[in-house]
Short mmCIF file of C-alpha atoms in Angstrom, two decimals:
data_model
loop_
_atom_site.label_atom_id
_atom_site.label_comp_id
_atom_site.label_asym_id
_atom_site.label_seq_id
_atom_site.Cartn_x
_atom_site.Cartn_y
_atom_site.Cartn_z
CA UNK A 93 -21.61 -56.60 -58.29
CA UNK A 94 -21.62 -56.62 -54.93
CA UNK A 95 -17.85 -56.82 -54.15
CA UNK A 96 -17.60 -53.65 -56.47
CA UNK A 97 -20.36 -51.75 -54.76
CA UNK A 98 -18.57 -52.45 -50.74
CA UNK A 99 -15.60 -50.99 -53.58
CA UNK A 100 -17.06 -48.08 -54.55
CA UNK A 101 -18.52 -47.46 -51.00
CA UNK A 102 -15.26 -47.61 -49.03
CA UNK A 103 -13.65 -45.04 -51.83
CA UNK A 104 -16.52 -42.77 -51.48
CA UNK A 105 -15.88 -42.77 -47.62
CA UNK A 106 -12.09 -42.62 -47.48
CA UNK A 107 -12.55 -39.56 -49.59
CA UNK A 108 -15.18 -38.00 -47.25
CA UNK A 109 -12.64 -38.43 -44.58
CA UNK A 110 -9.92 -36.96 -46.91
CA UNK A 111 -12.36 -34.35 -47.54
CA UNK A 112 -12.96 -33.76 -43.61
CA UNK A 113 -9.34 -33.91 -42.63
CA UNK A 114 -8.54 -31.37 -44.99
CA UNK A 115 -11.14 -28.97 -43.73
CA UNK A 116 -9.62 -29.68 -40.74
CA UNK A 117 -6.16 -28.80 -41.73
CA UNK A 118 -7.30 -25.28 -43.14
CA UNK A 119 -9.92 -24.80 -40.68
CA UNK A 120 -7.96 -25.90 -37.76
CA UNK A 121 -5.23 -23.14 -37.19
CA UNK A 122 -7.93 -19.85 -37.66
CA UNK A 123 -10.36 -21.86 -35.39
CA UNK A 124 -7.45 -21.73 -32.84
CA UNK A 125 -6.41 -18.39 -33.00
CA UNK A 126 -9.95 -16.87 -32.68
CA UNK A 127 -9.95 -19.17 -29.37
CA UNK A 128 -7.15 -17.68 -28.06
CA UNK A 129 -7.99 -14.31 -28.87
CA UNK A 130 -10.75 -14.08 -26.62
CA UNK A 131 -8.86 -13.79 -23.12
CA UNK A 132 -6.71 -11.21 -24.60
CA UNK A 133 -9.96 -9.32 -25.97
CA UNK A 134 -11.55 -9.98 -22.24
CA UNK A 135 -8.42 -8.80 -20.46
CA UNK A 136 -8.09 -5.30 -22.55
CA UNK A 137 -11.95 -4.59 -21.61
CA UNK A 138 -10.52 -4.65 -18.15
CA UNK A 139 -13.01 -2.11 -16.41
CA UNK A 140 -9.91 -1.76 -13.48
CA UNK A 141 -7.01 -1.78 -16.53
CA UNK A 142 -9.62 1.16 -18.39
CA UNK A 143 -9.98 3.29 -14.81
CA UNK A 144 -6.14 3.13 -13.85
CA UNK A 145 -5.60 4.40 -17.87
CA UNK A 146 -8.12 6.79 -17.94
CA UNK A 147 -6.87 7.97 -14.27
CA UNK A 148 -2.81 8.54 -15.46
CA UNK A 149 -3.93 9.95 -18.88
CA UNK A 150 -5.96 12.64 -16.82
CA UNK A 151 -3.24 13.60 -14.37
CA UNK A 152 0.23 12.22 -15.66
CA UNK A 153 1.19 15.83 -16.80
CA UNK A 154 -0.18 17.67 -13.95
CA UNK A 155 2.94 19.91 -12.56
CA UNK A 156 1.71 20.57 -8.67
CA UNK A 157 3.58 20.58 -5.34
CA UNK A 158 7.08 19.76 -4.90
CA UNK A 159 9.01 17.00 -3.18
CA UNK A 160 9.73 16.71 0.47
CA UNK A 161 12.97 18.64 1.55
CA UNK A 162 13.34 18.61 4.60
CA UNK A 163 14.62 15.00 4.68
CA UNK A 164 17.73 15.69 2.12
CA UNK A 165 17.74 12.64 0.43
CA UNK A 166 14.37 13.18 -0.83
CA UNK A 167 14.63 16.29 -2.32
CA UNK A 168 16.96 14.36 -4.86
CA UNK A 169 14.23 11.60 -5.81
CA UNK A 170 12.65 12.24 -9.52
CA UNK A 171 9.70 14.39 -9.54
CA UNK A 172 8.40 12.63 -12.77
CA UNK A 173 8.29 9.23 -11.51
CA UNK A 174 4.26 8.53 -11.48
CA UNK A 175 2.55 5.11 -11.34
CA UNK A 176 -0.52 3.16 -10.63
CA UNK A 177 -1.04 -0.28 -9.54
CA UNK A 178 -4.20 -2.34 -7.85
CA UNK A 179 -4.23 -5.83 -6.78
CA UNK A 180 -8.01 -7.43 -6.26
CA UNK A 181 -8.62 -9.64 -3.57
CA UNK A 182 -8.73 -12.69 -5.80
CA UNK A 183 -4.90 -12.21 -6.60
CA UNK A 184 -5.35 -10.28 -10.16
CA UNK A 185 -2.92 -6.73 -10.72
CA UNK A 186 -3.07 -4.24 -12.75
CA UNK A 187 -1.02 -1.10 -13.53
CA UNK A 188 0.07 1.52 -15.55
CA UNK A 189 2.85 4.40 -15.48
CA UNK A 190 6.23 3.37 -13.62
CA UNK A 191 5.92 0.85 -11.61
CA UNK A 192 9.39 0.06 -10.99
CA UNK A 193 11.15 2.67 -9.36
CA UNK A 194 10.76 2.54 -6.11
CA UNK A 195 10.85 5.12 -3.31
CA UNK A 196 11.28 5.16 0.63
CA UNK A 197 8.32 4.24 2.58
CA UNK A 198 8.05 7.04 4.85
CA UNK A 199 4.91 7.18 7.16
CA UNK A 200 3.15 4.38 5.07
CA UNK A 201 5.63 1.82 7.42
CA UNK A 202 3.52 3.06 10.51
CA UNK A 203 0.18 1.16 9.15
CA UNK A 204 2.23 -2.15 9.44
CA UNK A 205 4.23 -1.74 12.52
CA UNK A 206 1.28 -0.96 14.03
CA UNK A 207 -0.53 -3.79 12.69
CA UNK A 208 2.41 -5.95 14.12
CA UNK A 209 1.70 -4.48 17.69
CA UNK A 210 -1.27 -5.61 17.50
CA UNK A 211 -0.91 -9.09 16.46
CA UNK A 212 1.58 -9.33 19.63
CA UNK A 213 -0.55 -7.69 22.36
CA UNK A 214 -4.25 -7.28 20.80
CA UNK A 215 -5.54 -3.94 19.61
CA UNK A 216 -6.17 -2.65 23.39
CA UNK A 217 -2.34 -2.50 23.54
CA UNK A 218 -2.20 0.52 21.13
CA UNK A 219 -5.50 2.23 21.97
CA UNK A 220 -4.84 2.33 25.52
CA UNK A 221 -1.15 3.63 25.22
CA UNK A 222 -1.43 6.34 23.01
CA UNK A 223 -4.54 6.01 21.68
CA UNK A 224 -6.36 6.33 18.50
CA UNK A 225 -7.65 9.82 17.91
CA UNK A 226 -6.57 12.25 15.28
CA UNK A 227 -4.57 14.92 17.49
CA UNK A 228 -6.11 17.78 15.23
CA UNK A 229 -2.06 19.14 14.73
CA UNK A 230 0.58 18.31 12.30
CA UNK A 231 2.32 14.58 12.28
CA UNK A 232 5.43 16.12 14.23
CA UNK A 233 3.52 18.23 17.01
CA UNK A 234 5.68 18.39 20.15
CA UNK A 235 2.33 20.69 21.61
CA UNK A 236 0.43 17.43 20.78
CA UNK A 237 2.45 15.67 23.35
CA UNK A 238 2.20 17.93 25.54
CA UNK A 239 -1.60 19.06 25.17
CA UNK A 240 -2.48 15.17 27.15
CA UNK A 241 0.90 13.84 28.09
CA UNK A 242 1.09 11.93 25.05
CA UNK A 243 -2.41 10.39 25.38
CA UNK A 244 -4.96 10.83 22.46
CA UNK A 245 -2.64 10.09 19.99
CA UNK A 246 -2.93 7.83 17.21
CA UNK A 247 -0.27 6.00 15.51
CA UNK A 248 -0.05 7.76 12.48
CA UNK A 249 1.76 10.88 13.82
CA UNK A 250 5.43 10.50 15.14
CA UNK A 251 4.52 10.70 18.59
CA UNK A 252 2.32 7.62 18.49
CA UNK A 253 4.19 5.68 15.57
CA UNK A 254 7.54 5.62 17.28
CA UNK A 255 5.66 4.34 20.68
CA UNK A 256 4.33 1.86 18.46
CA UNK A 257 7.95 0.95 17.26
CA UNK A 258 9.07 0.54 21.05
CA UNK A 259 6.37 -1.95 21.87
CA UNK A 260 7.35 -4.28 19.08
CA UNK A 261 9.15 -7.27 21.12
CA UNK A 262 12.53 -8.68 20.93
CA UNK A 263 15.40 -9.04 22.73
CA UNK A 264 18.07 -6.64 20.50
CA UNK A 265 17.43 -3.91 17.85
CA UNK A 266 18.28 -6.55 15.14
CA UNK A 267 15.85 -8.86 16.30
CA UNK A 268 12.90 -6.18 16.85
CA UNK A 269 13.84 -4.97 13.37
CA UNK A 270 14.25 -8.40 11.50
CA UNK A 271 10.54 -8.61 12.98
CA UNK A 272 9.10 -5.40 11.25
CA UNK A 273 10.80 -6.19 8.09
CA UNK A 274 9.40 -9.27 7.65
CA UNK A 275 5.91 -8.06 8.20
CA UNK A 276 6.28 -5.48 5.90
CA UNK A 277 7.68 -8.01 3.66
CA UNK A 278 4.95 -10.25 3.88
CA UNK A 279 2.31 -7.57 3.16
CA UNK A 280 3.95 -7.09 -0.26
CA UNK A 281 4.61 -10.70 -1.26
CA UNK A 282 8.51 -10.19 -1.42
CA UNK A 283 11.28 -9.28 0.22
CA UNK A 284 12.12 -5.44 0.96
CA UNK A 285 15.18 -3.84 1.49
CA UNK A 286 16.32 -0.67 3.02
CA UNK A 287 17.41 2.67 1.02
CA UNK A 288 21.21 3.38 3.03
CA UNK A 289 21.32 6.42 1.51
CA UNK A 290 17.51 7.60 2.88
CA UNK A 291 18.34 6.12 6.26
CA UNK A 292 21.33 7.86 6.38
CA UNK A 293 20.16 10.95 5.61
CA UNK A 294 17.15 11.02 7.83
CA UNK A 295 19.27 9.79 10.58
CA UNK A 296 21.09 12.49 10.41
CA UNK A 297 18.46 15.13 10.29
CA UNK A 298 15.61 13.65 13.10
CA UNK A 299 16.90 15.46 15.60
CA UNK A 300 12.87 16.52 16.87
CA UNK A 301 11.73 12.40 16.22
CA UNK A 302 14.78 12.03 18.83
CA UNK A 303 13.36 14.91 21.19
CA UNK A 304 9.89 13.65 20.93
CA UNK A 305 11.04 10.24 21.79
CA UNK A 306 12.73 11.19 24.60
CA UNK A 307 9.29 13.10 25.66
CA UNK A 308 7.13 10.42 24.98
CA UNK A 309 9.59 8.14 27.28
CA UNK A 310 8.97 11.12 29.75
CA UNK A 311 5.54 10.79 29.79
CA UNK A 312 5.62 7.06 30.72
CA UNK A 313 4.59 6.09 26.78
CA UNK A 314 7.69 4.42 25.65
CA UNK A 315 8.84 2.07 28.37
CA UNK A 316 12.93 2.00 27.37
CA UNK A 317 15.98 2.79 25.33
CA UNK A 318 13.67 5.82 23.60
CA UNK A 319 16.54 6.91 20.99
CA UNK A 320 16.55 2.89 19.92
CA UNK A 321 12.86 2.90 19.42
CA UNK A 322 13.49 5.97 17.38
CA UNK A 323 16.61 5.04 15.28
CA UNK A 324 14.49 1.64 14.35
CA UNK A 325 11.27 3.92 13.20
CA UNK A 326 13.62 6.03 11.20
CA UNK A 327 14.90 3.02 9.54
CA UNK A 328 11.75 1.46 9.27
CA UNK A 329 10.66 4.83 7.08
CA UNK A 330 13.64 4.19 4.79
CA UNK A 331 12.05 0.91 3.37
CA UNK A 332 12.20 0.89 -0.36
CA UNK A 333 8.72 0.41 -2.33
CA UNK A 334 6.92 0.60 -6.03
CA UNK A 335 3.74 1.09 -6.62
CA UNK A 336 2.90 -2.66 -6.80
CA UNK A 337 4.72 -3.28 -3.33
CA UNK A 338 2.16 -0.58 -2.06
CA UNK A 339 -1.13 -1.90 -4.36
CA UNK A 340 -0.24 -5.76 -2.98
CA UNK A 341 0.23 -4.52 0.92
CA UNK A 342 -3.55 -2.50 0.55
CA UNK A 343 -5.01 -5.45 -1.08
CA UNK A 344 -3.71 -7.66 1.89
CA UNK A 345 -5.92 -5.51 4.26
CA UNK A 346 -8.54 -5.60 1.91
CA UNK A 347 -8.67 -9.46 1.68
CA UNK A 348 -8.86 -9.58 5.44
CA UNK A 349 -5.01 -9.70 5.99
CA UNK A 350 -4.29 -12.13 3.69
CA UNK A 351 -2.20 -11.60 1.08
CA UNK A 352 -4.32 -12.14 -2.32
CA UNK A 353 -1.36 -13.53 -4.15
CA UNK A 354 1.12 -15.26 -1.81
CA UNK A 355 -1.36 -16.51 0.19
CA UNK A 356 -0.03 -16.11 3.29
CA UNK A 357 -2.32 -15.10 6.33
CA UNK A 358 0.04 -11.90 7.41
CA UNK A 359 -2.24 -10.88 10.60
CA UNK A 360 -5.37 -11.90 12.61
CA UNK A 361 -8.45 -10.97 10.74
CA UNK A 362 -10.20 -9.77 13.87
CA UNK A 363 -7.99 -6.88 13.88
CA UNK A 364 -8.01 -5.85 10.40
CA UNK A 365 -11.07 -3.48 10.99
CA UNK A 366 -9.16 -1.89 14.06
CA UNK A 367 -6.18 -1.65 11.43
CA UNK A 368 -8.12 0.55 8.66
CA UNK A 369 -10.37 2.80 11.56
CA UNK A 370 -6.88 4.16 12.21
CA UNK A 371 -6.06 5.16 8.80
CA UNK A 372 -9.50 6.23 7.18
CA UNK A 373 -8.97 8.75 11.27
CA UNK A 374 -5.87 9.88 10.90
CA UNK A 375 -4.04 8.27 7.52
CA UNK A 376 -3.27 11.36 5.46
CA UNK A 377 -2.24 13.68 8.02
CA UNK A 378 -3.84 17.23 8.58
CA UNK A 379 -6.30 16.30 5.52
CA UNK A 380 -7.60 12.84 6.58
CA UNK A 381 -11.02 14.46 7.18
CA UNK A 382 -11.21 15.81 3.73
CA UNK A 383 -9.59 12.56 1.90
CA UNK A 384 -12.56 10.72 4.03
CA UNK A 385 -14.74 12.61 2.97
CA UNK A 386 -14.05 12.65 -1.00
CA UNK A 387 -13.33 8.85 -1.17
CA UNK A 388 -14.42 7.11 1.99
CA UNK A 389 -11.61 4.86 1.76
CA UNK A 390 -9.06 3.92 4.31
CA UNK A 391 -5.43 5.13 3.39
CA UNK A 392 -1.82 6.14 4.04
CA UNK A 393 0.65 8.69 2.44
CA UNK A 394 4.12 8.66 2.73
CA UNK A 395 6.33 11.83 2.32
CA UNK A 396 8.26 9.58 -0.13
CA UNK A 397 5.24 10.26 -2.69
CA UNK A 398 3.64 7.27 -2.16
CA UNK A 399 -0.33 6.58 -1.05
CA UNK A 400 -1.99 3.77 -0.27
CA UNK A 401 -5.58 3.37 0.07
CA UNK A 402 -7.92 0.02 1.11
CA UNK A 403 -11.48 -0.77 -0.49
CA UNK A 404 -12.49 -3.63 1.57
CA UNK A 405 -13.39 -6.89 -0.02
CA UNK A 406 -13.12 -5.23 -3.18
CA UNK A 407 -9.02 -4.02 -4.04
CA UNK A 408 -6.11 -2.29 -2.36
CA UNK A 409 -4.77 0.85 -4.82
CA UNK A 410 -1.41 2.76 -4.60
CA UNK A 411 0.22 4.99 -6.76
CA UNK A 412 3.66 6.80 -6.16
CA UNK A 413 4.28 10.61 -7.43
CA UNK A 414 6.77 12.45 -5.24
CA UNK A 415 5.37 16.31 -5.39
CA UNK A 416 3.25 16.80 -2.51
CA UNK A 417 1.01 19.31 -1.42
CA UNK A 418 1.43 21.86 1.70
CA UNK A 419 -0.25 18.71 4.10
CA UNK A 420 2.31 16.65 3.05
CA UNK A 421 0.20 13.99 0.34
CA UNK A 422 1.07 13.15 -3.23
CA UNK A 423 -0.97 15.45 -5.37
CA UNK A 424 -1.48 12.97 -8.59
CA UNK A 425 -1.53 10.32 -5.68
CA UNK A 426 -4.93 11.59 -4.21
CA UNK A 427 -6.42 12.76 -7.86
CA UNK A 428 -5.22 9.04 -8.98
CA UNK A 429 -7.14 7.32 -6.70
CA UNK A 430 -9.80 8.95 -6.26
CA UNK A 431 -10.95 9.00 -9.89
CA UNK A 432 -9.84 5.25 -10.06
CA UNK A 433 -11.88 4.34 -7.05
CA UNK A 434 -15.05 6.24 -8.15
CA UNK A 435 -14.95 4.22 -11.45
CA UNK A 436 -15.02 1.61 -9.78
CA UNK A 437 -17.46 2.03 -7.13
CA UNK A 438 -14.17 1.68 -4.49
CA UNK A 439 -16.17 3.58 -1.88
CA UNK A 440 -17.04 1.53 1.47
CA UNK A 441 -19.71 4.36 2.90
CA UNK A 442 -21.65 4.58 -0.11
CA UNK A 443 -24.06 2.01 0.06
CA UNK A 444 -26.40 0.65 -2.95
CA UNK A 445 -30.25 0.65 -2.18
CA UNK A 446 -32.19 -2.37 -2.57
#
């Protein structure tokens, strides 16, 4: 009796476990996929993936301004191209819209050479040469120069961003330039290239960056070889970028110079702040005061279409659309942003009472 009962016992249990396993079996697989389906559910209630959709649903058909012409090449570049991207400072990126085709960098590149100068020679370096106040006139003002004998500057107008360009060391124009490439590269976690055909053209057309080189050199500003200062600016301007390139080299700023994905420390955190007073001064030319106003945040436009724009701690945002307006910004650039930023409470001057 009591062998049959450990019998019976042992069957009972190897059929619990039979029992078990196959409830596993069934179970297992659906258990598994509602697992996995909860990152995917977490990342589509992305509140930065909702504002960058809501933000190129509103404006992706908006039809204002027209493309820089007076730089041939860009007349040619496709009006329709329009994407978003932002990069957090804890490495994640979003984006919607094209984010692949890329455009020249125009007056975006002065942010970074600039930053370069700085890491050589300390911030004095550029606020003592030209200086760091918005010149009130447009980014090509010969009067400008002339009003202080290129003093009060900043280096987001020619004037002071080809200065800039002239007091970035090295021995030859390819070294200087193999030094401002890098940095920019840096900035966007990859290595950037030149658009020949932009260069080309631009070269070819900058006959008042020339004159206002020469008058800068004049003034005692740039210390030698003026037109080589302003042949490397003009290439420098002819760097190709997407939206992410742009989104990744804001969110380096914002994370204190270091890029949020690469890693890399690209400049001196000291003189990040020095960096973005520039650009929230002087960063979208005759407008900056108005783009301050409206978003608080630091940023840069490019005649190429592109803008980027720094919320400190928080994310760097860029989007590229090549119709600007009569100042010279991206129109769905500055709408983009904006509404994307005030989503997301992007703005470093509004502060949160306790």
């Amino acid at each position: 009796m009591s062998v049959l009962s450990k019998s019976w016992r042992g069957a009972l249990a190897l059929g619990a476990a039979a029992m078990v396993l196959a409830a596993g079996l069934v179970a297992g697989p659906a258990l598994a996929q509602k697992k996995s389906s909860k990152p995917a559910a977490a990342a589509a209630a992305s509140p930065y993936q909702d504002a960058l959709n809501g933000a190129y649903a509103k404006f992706k058909d908006l039809k204002e301004g027209k493309n820089a012409d007076y730089i041939p090449a860009l007349a040619k570049v496709d009006a329709n191209i329009f994407g978003i991207a932002l990069v957090t400072v804890d490495g994640k990126v979003y984006s919607t819209g094209d984010i692949i085709s890329e455009v020249s960098i125009q007056s975006i590149s002065k942010v970074f050479t600039m930053a370069k100068v700085m890491e050589e020679q300390g911030p004095d370096a550029i606020a003592n040469n030209m200086g760091v106040d918005a010149t009130g006139q447009v980014f090509n003002s010969i009067v400008a120069v002339e009003q202080y004998k290129g003093s009060e500057m900043n280096a987001m107008v020619n004037p002071g961003a080809i200065t800039t360009t002239s007091m970035v060391s090295g021995a030859t124009r390819d070294e200087i330039w193999n030094k401002i490439l890098a940095f920019h590269s840096d900035f966007a976690g990859r290595p950037l290239a030149v658009n020949e055909e932009v260069f080309k053209s631009e070269a070819e057309t900058n006959q008042r960056n020339q004159a206002i080189a020469m008058l800068m050199y004049a003034y005692g500003h740039i210390k030698n070889e003026p037109l080589r200062a302003c042949d490397i600016y003009t290439e420098q301007c002819a760097i190709s970028v997407n939206a992410k390139d742009l989104a990744m080299m804001a969110a380096t700023l914002a994370n204190g110079g270091k890029n949020p994905v690469t890693g890399k420390q690209c400049m001196n955190v000291a003189n990040v702040p020095k960096v973005l007073a520039v650009m929230a001064t002087a960063g979208l030319y005759d407008d900056s005061g108005k783009w301050l106003y409206m978003t608080g945040l630091p940023a840069k436009s490019g005649v190429g279409g592109g803008i980027l724009a720094v919320s400190p701690g928080k994310f760097g945002i860029a989007v590229i659309s090549p119709p600007l307006d009569a100042a010279g910004n991206s129109v769905k650039a500055q709408k983009a942003i904006a509404e994307v930023s005030n989503a997301l409470g992007g703005n470093p001057l509004a502060p949160k009472p306790r």
